[in-house]
mmCIF file of C-alpha atoms and ligand atoms in Angstrom:
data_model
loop_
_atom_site.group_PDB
_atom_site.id
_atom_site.type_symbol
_atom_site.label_atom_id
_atom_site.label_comp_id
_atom_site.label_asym_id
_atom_site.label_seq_id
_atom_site.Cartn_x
_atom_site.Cartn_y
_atom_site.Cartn_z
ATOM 1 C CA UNK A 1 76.904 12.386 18.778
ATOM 2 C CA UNK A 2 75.317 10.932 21.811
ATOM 3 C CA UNK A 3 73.553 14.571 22.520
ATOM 4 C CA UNK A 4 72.542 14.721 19.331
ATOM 5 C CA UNK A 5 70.669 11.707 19.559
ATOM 6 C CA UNK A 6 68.907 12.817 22.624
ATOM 7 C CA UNK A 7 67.460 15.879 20.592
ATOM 8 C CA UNK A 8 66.168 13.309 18.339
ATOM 9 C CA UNK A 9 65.104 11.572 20.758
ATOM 10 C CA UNK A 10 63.031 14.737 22.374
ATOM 11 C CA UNK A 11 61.804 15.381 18.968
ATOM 12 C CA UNK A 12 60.207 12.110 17.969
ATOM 13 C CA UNK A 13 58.437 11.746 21.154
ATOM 14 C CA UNK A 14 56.837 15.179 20.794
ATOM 15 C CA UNK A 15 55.969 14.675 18.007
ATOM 16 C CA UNK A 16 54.149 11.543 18.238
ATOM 17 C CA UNK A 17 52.364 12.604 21.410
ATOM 18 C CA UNK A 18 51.413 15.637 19.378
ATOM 19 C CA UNK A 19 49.705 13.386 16.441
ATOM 20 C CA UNK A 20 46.040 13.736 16.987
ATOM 21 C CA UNK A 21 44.801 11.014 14.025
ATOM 22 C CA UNK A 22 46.103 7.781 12.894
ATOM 23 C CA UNK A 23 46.906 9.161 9.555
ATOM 24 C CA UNK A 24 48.968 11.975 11.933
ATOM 25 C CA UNK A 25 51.110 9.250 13.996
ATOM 26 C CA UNK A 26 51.255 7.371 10.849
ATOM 27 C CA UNK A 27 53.171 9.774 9.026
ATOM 28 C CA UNK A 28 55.595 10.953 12.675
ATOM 29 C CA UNK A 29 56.728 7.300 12.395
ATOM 30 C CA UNK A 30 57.016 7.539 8.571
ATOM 31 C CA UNK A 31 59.366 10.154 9.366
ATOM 32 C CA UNK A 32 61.684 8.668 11.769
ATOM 33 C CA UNK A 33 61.373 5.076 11.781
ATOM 34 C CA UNK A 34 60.873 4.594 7.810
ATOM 35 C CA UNK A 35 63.096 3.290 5.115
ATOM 36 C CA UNK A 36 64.094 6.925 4.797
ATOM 37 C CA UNK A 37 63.427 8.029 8.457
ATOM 38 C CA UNK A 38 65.521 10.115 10.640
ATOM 39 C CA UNK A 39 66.474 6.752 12.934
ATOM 40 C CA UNK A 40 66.472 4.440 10.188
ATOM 41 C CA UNK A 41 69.275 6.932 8.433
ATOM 42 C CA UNK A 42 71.430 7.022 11.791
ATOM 43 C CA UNK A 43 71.592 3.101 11.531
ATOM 44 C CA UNK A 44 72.206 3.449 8.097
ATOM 45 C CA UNK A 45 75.354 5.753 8.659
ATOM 46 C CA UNK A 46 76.620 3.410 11.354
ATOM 47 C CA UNK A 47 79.168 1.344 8.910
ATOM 48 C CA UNK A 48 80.896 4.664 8.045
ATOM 49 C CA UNK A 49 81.952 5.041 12.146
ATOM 50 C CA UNK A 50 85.327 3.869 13.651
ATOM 51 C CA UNK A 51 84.606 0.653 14.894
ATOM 52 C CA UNK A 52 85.181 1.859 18.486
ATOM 53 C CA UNK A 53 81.775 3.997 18.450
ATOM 54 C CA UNK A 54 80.295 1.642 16.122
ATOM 55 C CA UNK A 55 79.337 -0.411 19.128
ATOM 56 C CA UNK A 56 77.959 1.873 21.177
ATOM 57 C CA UNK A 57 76.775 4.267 19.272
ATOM 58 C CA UNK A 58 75.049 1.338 17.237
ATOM 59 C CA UNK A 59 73.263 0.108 20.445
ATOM 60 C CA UNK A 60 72.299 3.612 21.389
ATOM 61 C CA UNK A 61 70.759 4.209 18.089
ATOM 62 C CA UNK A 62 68.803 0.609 18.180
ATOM 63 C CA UNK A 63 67.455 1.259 21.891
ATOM 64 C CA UNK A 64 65.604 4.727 20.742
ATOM 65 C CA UNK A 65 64.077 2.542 18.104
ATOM 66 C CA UNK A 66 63.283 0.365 20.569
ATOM 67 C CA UNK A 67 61.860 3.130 22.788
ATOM 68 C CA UNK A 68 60.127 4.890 19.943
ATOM 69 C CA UNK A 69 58.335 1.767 18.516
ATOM 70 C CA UNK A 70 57.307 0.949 21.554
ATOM 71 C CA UNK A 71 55.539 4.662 21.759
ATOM 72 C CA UNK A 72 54.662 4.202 18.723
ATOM 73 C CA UNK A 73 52.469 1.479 19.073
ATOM 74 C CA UNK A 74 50.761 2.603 22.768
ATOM 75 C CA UNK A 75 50.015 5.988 20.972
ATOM 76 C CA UNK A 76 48.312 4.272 17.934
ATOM 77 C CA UNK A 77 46.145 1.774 20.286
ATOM 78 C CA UNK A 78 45.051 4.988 22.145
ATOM 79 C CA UNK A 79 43.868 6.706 18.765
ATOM 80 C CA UNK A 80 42.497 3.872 17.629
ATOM 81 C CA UNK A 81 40.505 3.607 20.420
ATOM 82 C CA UNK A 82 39.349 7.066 20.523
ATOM 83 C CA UNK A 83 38.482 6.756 16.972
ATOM 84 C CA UNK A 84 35.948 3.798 17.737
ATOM 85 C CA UNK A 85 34.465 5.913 20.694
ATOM 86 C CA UNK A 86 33.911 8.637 18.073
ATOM 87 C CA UNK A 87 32.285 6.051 15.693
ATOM 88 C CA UNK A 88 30.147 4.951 18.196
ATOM 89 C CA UNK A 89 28.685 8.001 19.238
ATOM 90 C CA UNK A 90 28.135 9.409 15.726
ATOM 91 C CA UNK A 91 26.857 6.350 14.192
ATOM 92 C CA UNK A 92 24.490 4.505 16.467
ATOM 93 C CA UNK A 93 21.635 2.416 15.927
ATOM 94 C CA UNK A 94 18.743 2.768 17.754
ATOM 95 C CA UNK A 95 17.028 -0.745 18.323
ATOM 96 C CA UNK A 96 13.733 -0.059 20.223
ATOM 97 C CA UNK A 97 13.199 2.710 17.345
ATOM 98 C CA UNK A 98 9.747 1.308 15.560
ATOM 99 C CA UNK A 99 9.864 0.122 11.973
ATOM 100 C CA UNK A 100 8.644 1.987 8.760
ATOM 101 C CA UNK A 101 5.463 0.285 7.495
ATOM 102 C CA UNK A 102 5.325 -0.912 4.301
ATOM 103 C CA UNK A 103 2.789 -0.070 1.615
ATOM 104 C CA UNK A 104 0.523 -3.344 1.711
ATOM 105 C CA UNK A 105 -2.022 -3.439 -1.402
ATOM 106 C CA UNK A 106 -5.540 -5.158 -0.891
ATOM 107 C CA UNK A 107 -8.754 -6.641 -2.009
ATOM 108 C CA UNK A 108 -10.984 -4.295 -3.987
ATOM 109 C CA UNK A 109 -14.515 -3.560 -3.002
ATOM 110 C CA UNK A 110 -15.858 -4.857 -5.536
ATOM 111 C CA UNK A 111 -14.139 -8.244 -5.254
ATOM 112 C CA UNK A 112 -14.727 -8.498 -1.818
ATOM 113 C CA UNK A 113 -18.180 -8.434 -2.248
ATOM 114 C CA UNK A 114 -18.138 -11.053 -4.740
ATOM 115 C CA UNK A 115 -16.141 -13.345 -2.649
ATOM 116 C CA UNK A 116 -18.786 -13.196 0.074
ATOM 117 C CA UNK A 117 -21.473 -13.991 -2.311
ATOM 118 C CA UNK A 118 -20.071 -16.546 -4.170
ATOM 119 C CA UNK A 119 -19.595 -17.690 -0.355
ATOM 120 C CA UNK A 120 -22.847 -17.821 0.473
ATOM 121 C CA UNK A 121 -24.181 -19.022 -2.111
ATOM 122 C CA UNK A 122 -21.361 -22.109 -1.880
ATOM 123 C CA UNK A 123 -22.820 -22.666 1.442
ATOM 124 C CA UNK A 124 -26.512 -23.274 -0.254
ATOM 125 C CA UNK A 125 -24.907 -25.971 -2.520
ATOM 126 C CA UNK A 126 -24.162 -23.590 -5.474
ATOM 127 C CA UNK A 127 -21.465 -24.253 -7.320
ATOM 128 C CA UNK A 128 -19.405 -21.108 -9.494
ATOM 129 C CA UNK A 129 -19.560 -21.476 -12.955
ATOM 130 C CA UNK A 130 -17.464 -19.025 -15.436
ATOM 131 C CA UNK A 131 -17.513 -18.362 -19.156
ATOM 132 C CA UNK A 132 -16.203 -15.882 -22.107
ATOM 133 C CA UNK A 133 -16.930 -12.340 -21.989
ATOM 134 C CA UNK A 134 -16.642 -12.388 -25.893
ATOM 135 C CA UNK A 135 -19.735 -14.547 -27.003
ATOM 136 C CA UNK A 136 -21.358 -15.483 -30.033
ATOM 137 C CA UNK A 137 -24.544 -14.331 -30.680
ATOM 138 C CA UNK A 138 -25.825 -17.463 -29.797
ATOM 139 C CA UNK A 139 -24.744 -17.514 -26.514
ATOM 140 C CA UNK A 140 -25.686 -13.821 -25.546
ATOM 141 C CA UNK A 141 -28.704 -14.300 -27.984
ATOM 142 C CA UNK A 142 -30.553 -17.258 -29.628
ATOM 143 C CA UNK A 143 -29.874 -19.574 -26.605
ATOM 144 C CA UNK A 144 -31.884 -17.155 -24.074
ATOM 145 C CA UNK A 145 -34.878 -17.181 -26.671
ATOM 146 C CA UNK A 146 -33.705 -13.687 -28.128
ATOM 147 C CA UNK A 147 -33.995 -14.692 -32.070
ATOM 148 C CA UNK A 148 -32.785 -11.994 -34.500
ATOM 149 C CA UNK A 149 -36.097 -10.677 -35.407
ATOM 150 C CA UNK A 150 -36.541 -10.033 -31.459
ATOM 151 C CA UNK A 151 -36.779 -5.931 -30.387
ATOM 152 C CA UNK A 152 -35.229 -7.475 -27.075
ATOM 153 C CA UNK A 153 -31.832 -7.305 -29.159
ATOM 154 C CA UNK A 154 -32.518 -3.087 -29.568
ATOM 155 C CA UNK A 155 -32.838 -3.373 -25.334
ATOM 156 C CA UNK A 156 -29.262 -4.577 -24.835
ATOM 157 C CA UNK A 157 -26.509 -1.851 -26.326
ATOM 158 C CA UNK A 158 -24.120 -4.166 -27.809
ATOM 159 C CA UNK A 159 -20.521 -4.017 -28.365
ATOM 160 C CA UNK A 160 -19.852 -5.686 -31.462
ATOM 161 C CA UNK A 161 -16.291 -7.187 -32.283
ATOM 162 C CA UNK A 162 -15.084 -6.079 -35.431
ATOM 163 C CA UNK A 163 -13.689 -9.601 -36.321
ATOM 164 C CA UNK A 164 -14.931 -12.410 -38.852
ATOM 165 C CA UNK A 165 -18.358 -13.963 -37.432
ATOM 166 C CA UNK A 166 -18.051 -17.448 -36.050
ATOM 167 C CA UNK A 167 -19.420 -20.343 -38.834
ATOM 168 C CA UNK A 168 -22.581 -21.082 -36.804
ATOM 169 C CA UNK A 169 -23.289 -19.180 -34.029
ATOM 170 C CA UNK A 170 -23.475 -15.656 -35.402
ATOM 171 C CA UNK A 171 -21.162 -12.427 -35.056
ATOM 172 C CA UNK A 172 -19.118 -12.340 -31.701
ATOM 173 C CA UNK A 173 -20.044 -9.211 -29.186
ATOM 174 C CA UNK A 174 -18.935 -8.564 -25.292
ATOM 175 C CA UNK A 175 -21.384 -10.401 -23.478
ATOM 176 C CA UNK A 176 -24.532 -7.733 -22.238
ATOM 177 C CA UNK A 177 -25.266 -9.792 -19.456
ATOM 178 C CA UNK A 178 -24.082 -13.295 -17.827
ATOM 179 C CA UNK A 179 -26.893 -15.245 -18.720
ATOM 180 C CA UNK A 180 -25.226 -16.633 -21.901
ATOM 181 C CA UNK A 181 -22.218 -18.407 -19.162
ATOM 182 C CA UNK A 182 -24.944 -19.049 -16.173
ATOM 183 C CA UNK A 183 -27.710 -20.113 -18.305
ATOM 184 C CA UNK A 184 -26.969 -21.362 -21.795
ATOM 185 C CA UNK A 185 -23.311 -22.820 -21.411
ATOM 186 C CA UNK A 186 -23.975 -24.001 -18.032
ATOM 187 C CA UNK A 187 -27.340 -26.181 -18.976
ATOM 188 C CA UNK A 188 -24.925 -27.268 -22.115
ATOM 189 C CA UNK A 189 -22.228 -28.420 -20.243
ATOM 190 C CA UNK A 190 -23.615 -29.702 -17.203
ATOM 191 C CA UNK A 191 -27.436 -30.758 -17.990
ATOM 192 C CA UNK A 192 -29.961 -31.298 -15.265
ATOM 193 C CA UNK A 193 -30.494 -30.842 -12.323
ATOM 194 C CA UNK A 194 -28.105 -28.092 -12.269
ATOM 195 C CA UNK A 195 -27.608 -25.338 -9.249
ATOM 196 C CA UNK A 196 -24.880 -22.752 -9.985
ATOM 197 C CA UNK A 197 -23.976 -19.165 -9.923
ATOM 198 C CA UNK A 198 -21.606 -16.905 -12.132
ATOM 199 C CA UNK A 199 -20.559 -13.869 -11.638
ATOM 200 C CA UNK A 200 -18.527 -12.052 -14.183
ATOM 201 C CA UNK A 201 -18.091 -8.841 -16.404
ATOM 202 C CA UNK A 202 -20.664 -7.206 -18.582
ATOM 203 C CA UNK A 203 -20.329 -4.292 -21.073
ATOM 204 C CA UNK A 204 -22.817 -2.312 -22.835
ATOM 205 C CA UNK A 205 -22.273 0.519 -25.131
ATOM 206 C CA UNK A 206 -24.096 3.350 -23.665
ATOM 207 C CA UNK A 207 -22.987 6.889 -22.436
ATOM 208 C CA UNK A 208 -21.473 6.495 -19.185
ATOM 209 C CA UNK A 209 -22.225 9.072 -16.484
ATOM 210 C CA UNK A 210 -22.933 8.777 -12.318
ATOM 211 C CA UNK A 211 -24.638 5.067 -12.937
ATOM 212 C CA UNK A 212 -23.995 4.481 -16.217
ATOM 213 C CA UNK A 213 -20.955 2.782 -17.198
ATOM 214 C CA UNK A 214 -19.849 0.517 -20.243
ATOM 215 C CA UNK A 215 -18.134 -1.782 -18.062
ATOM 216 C CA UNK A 216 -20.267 -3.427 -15.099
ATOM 217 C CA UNK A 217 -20.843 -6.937 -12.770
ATOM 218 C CA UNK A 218 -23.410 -9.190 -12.734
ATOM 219 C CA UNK A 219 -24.300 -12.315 -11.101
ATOM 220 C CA UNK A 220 -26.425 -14.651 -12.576
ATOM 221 C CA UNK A 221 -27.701 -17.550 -10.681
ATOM 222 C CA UNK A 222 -29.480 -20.817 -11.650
ATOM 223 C CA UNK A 223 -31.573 -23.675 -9.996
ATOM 224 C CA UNK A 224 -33.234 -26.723 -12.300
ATOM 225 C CA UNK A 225 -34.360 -29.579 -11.054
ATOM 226 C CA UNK A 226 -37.748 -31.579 -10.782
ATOM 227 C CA UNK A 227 -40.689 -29.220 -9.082
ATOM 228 C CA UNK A 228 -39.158 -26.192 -8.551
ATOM 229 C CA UNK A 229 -41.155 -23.080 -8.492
ATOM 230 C CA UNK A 230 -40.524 -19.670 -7.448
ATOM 231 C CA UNK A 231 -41.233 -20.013 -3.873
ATOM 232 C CA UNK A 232 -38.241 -21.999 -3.917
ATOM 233 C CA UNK A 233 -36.791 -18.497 -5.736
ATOM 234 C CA UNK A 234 -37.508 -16.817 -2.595
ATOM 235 C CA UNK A 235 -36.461 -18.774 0.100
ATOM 236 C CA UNK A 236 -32.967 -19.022 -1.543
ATOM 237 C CA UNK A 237 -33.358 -14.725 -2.019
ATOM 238 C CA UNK A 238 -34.238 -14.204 1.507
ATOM 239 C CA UNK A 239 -31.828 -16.200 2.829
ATOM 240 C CA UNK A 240 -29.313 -14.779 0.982
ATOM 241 C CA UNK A 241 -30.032 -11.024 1.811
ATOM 242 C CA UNK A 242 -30.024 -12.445 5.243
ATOM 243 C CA UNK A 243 -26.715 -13.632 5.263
ATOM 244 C CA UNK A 244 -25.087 -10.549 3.266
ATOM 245 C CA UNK A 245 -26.462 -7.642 5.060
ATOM 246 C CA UNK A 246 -26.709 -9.826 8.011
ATOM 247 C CA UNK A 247 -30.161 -8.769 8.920
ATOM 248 C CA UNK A 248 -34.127 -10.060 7.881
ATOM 249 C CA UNK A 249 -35.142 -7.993 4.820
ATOM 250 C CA UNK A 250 -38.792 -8.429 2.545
ATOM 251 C CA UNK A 251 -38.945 -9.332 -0.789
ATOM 252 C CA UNK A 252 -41.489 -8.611 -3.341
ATOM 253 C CA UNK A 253 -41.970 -9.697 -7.027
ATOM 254 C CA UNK A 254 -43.240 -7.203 -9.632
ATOM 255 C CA UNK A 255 -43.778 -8.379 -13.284
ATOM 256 C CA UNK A 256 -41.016 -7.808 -15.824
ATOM 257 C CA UNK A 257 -39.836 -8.894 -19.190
ATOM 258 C CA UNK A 258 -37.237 -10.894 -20.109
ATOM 259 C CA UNK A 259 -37.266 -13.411 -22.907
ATOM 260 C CA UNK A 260 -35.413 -16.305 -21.219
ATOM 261 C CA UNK A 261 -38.187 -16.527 -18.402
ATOM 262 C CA UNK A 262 -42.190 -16.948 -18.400
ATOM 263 C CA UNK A 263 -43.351 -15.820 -15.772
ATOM 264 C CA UNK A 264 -40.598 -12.802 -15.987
ATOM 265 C CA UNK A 265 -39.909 -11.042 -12.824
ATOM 266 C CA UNK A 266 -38.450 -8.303 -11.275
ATOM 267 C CA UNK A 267 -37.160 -8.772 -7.077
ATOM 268 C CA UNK A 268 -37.342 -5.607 -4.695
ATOM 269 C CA UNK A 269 -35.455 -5.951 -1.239
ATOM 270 C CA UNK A 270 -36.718 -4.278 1.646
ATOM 271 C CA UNK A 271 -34.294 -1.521 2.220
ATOM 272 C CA UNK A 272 -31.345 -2.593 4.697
ATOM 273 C CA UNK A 273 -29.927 0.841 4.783
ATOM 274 C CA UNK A 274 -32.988 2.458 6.618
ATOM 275 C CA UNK A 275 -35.119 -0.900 7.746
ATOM 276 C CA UNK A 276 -37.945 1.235 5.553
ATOM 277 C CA UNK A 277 -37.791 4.190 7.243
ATOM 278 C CA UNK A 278 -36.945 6.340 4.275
ATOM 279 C CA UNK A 279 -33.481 6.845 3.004
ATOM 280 C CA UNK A 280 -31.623 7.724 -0.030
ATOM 281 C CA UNK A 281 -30.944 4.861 -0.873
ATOM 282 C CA UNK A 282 -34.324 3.547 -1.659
ATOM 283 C CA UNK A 283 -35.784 7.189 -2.398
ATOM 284 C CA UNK A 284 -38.145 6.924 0.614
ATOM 285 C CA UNK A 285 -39.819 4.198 -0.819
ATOM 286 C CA UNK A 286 -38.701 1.625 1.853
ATOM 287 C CA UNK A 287 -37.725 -0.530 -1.435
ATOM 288 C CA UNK A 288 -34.792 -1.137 -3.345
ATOM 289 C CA UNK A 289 -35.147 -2.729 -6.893
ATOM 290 C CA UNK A 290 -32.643 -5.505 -6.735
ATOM 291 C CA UNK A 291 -32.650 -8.227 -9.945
ATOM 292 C CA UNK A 292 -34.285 -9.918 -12.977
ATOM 293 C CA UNK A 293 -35.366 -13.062 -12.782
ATOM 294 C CA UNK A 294 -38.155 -15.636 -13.098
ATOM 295 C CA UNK A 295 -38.995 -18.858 -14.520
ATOM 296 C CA UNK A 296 -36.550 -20.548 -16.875
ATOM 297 C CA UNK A 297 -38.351 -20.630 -20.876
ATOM 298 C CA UNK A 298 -39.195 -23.880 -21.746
ATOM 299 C CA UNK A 299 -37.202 -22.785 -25.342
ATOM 300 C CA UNK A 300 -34.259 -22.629 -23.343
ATOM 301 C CA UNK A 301 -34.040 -25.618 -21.818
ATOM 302 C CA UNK A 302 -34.984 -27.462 -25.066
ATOM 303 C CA UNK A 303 -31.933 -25.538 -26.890
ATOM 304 C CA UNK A 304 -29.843 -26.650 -24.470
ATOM 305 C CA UNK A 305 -31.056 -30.481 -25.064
ATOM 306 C CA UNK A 306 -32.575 -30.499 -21.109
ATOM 307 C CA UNK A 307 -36.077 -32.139 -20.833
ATOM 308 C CA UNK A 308 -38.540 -29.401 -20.050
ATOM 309 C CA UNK A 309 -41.178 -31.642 -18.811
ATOM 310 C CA UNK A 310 -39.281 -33.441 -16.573
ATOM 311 C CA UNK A 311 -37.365 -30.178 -15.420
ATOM 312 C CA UNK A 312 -38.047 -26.813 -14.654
ATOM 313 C CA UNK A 313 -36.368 -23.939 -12.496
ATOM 314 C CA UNK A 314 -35.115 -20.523 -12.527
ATOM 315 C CA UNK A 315 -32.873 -17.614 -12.960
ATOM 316 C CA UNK A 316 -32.148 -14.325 -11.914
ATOM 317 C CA UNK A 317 -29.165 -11.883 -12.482
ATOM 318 C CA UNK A 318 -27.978 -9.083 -10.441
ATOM 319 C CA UNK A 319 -25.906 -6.362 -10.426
ATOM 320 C CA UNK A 320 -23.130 -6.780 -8.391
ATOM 321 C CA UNK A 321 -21.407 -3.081 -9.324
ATOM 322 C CA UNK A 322 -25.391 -1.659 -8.212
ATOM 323 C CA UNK A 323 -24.889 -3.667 -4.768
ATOM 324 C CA UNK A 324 -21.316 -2.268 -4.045
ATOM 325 C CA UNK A 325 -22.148 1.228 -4.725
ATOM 326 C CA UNK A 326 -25.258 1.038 -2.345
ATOM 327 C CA UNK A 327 -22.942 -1.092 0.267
ATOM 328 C CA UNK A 328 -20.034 1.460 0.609
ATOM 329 C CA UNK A 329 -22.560 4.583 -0.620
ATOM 330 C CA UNK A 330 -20.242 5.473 -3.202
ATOM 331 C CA UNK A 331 -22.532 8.068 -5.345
ATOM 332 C CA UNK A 332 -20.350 7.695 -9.245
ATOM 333 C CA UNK A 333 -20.151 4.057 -10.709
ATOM 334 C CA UNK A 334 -16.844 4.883 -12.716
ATOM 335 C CA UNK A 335 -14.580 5.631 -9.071
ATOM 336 C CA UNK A 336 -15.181 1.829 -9.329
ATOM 337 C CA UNK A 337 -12.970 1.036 -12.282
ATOM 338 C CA UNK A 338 -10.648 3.905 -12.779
ATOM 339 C CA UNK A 339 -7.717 2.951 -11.110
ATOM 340 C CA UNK A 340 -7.442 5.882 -8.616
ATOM 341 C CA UNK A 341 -5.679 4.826 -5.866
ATOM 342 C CA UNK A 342 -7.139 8.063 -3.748
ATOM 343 C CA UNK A 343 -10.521 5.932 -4.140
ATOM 344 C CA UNK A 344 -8.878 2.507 -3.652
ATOM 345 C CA UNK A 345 -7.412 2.963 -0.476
ATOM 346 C CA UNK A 346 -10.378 4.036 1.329
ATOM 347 C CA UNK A 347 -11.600 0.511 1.691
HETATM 348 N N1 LIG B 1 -29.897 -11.011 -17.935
HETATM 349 C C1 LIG B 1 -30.830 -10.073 -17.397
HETATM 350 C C2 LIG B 1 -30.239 -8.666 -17.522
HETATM 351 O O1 LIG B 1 -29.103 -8.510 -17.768
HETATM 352 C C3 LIG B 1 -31.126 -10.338 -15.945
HETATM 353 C C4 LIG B 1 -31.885 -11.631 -15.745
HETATM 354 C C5 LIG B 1 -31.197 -12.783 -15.498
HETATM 355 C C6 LIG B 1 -33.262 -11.652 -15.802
HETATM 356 C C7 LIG B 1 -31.889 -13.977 -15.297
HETATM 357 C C8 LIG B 1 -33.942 -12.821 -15.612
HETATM 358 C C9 LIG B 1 -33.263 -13.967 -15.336
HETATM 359 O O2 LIG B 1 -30.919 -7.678 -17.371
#
């Protein structure tokens, strides 16, 4: 009985030292040391013995359980180590490697350049004034001294909303310009003197190509107080190109028409691109034709209840779109507002 025990014995601890895995040593000790093991059955068969053997035979049995557990559990720390080594090696972090980036969005060109204007002209005591880009006809029309009857109206391309007119201020259309929030409402609200700027969306309904689109910016800007005139106009214009394209440009008034001011003006910039050398930009005319403007209608003032003896001043409007495309030299207005991210990213 006893040699047979030894076999055992020789068996189990081959076995074990064979088992290359956890799950391998696992089941060797499944095997012998189990409920239904080859050891646990030995012990099991022990009450069937003449009590003589019992004894020794019993302690026997119990010592190579001993023994074997005691294998058992070296072998499994062993594996279990090498099984962390492996771990480790396959599945390491590297620390010092650098970081993926993240896709960041950011400002558009065109706001960017209305945040520095709207800057500069903060710094010259403007203040930033906002209104509706659905108006009435009043406040796109009447209140800038363009009455029904006036061809001005054929000049502007207007949307028209298809939606009841309002009781007394006409049918409602997307504003054509910003003069109706930076002139009319403004002087409304705010009376005399008055010094603001507001830059905003415009839409006319014309065929869009390269410069042309149905969607544009505009910034309209406003000064009335007592003795103004338009030298103050271009002090405030020079200064501003100054600051913006951070250089001294010209400026040079040509006559032009527009109801809401008498004398009506037109502003060219000497060209910042070239310093008047000749560029594309200003078609090798050293000039760049750069806003409307001139001095505020005595009609308009009066329709917005403002004294026009007392007060006078004026207004001009850009095109903010026009000044970003000559800025960044981008050649086709609608990259501006198509939502192409090819285009978007580039600035
Ligand atoms: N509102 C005019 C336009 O859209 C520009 C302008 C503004 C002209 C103010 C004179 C004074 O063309």
């Amino acid at each position: 009985m006893h040699d047979s025990l030894g076999e055992l014995q020789k068996e189990a601890v081959a076995a074990l030292e064979k088992a290359a895995s956890l799950a391998a040593l696992k089941e060797v000790e499944k095997n012998f040391l189990g409920k239904g093991g080859k050891v646990t059955g030995l012990l099991k068969g022990l009450k069937d013995l003449p009590d003589e053997e019992k004894k020794s035979f019993g302690k026997a049995v119990n010592d190579l359980k001993v023994a074997l557990e005691g294998l058992y559990q070296s072998r499994s720390q062993i594996l279990e180590r090498e099984e962390i080594d492996r771990t480790l090696e396959n599945d390491w972090i590297d620390l010092t490697a650098p970081g993926t980036q993240h896709e960041t969005g950011h400002i558009h060109p065109l706001s960017e350049t209305q945040e520095e204007v709207e800057r500069i002209f903060q710094q010259m005591g403007f203040t930033i004034v906002d209104g509706p880009e659905v108006e009435s006809e009043f406040y796109n029309f009447e209140g800038l001294n363009i009455p029904s009857y006036h061809p001005a109206r054929d000049m502007q391309d207007t949307f028209f909303i298809d939606k009841a007119p309002h009781p007394t201020e006409g049918k409602m259309v997307l504003r054509t310009h910003t003069s109706p929030a930076g002139q009319v409402r403004a002087l409304m609200q705010h009376g005399a003197p008055l010094r603001v700027i507001c830059p905003g969306r415009c839409f006319r309904n014309e065929a869009t190509d390269a410069s042309h689109e149905h969607t544009f910016n505009q910034v309209e800007g406003l000064l009335i107080d007592e003795g103004i005139s338009l030298a103050h106009l271009k002090g405030v214009m020079l200064e501003f190109l100054k600051r913006l394209f951070k250089r001294d440009l010209k400026v040079r008034f040509r006559p032009g028409y527009f109801p809401f001011v008498e004398p009506g003006l037109e502003l060219d910039m000497s060209c910042p691109f070239c310093d008047q050398k000749g560029c594309r930009v200003c078609k090798h005319s050293g000039w760049i034709e750069f806003m409307g403007c001139g001095m505020t209608h005595p009609h308009v003032l009066k329709t917005a209840g403002i004294d026009s003896e007392k007060y006078q001043g004026w207004a001009f409007g850009f095109g903010l779109t026009r000044l970003v495309m000559m800025r960044y030299a981008i050649d086709d207005i609608r990259h501006l507002q198509n939502g192409d991210l090819r285009f978007n990213e580039q600035f």
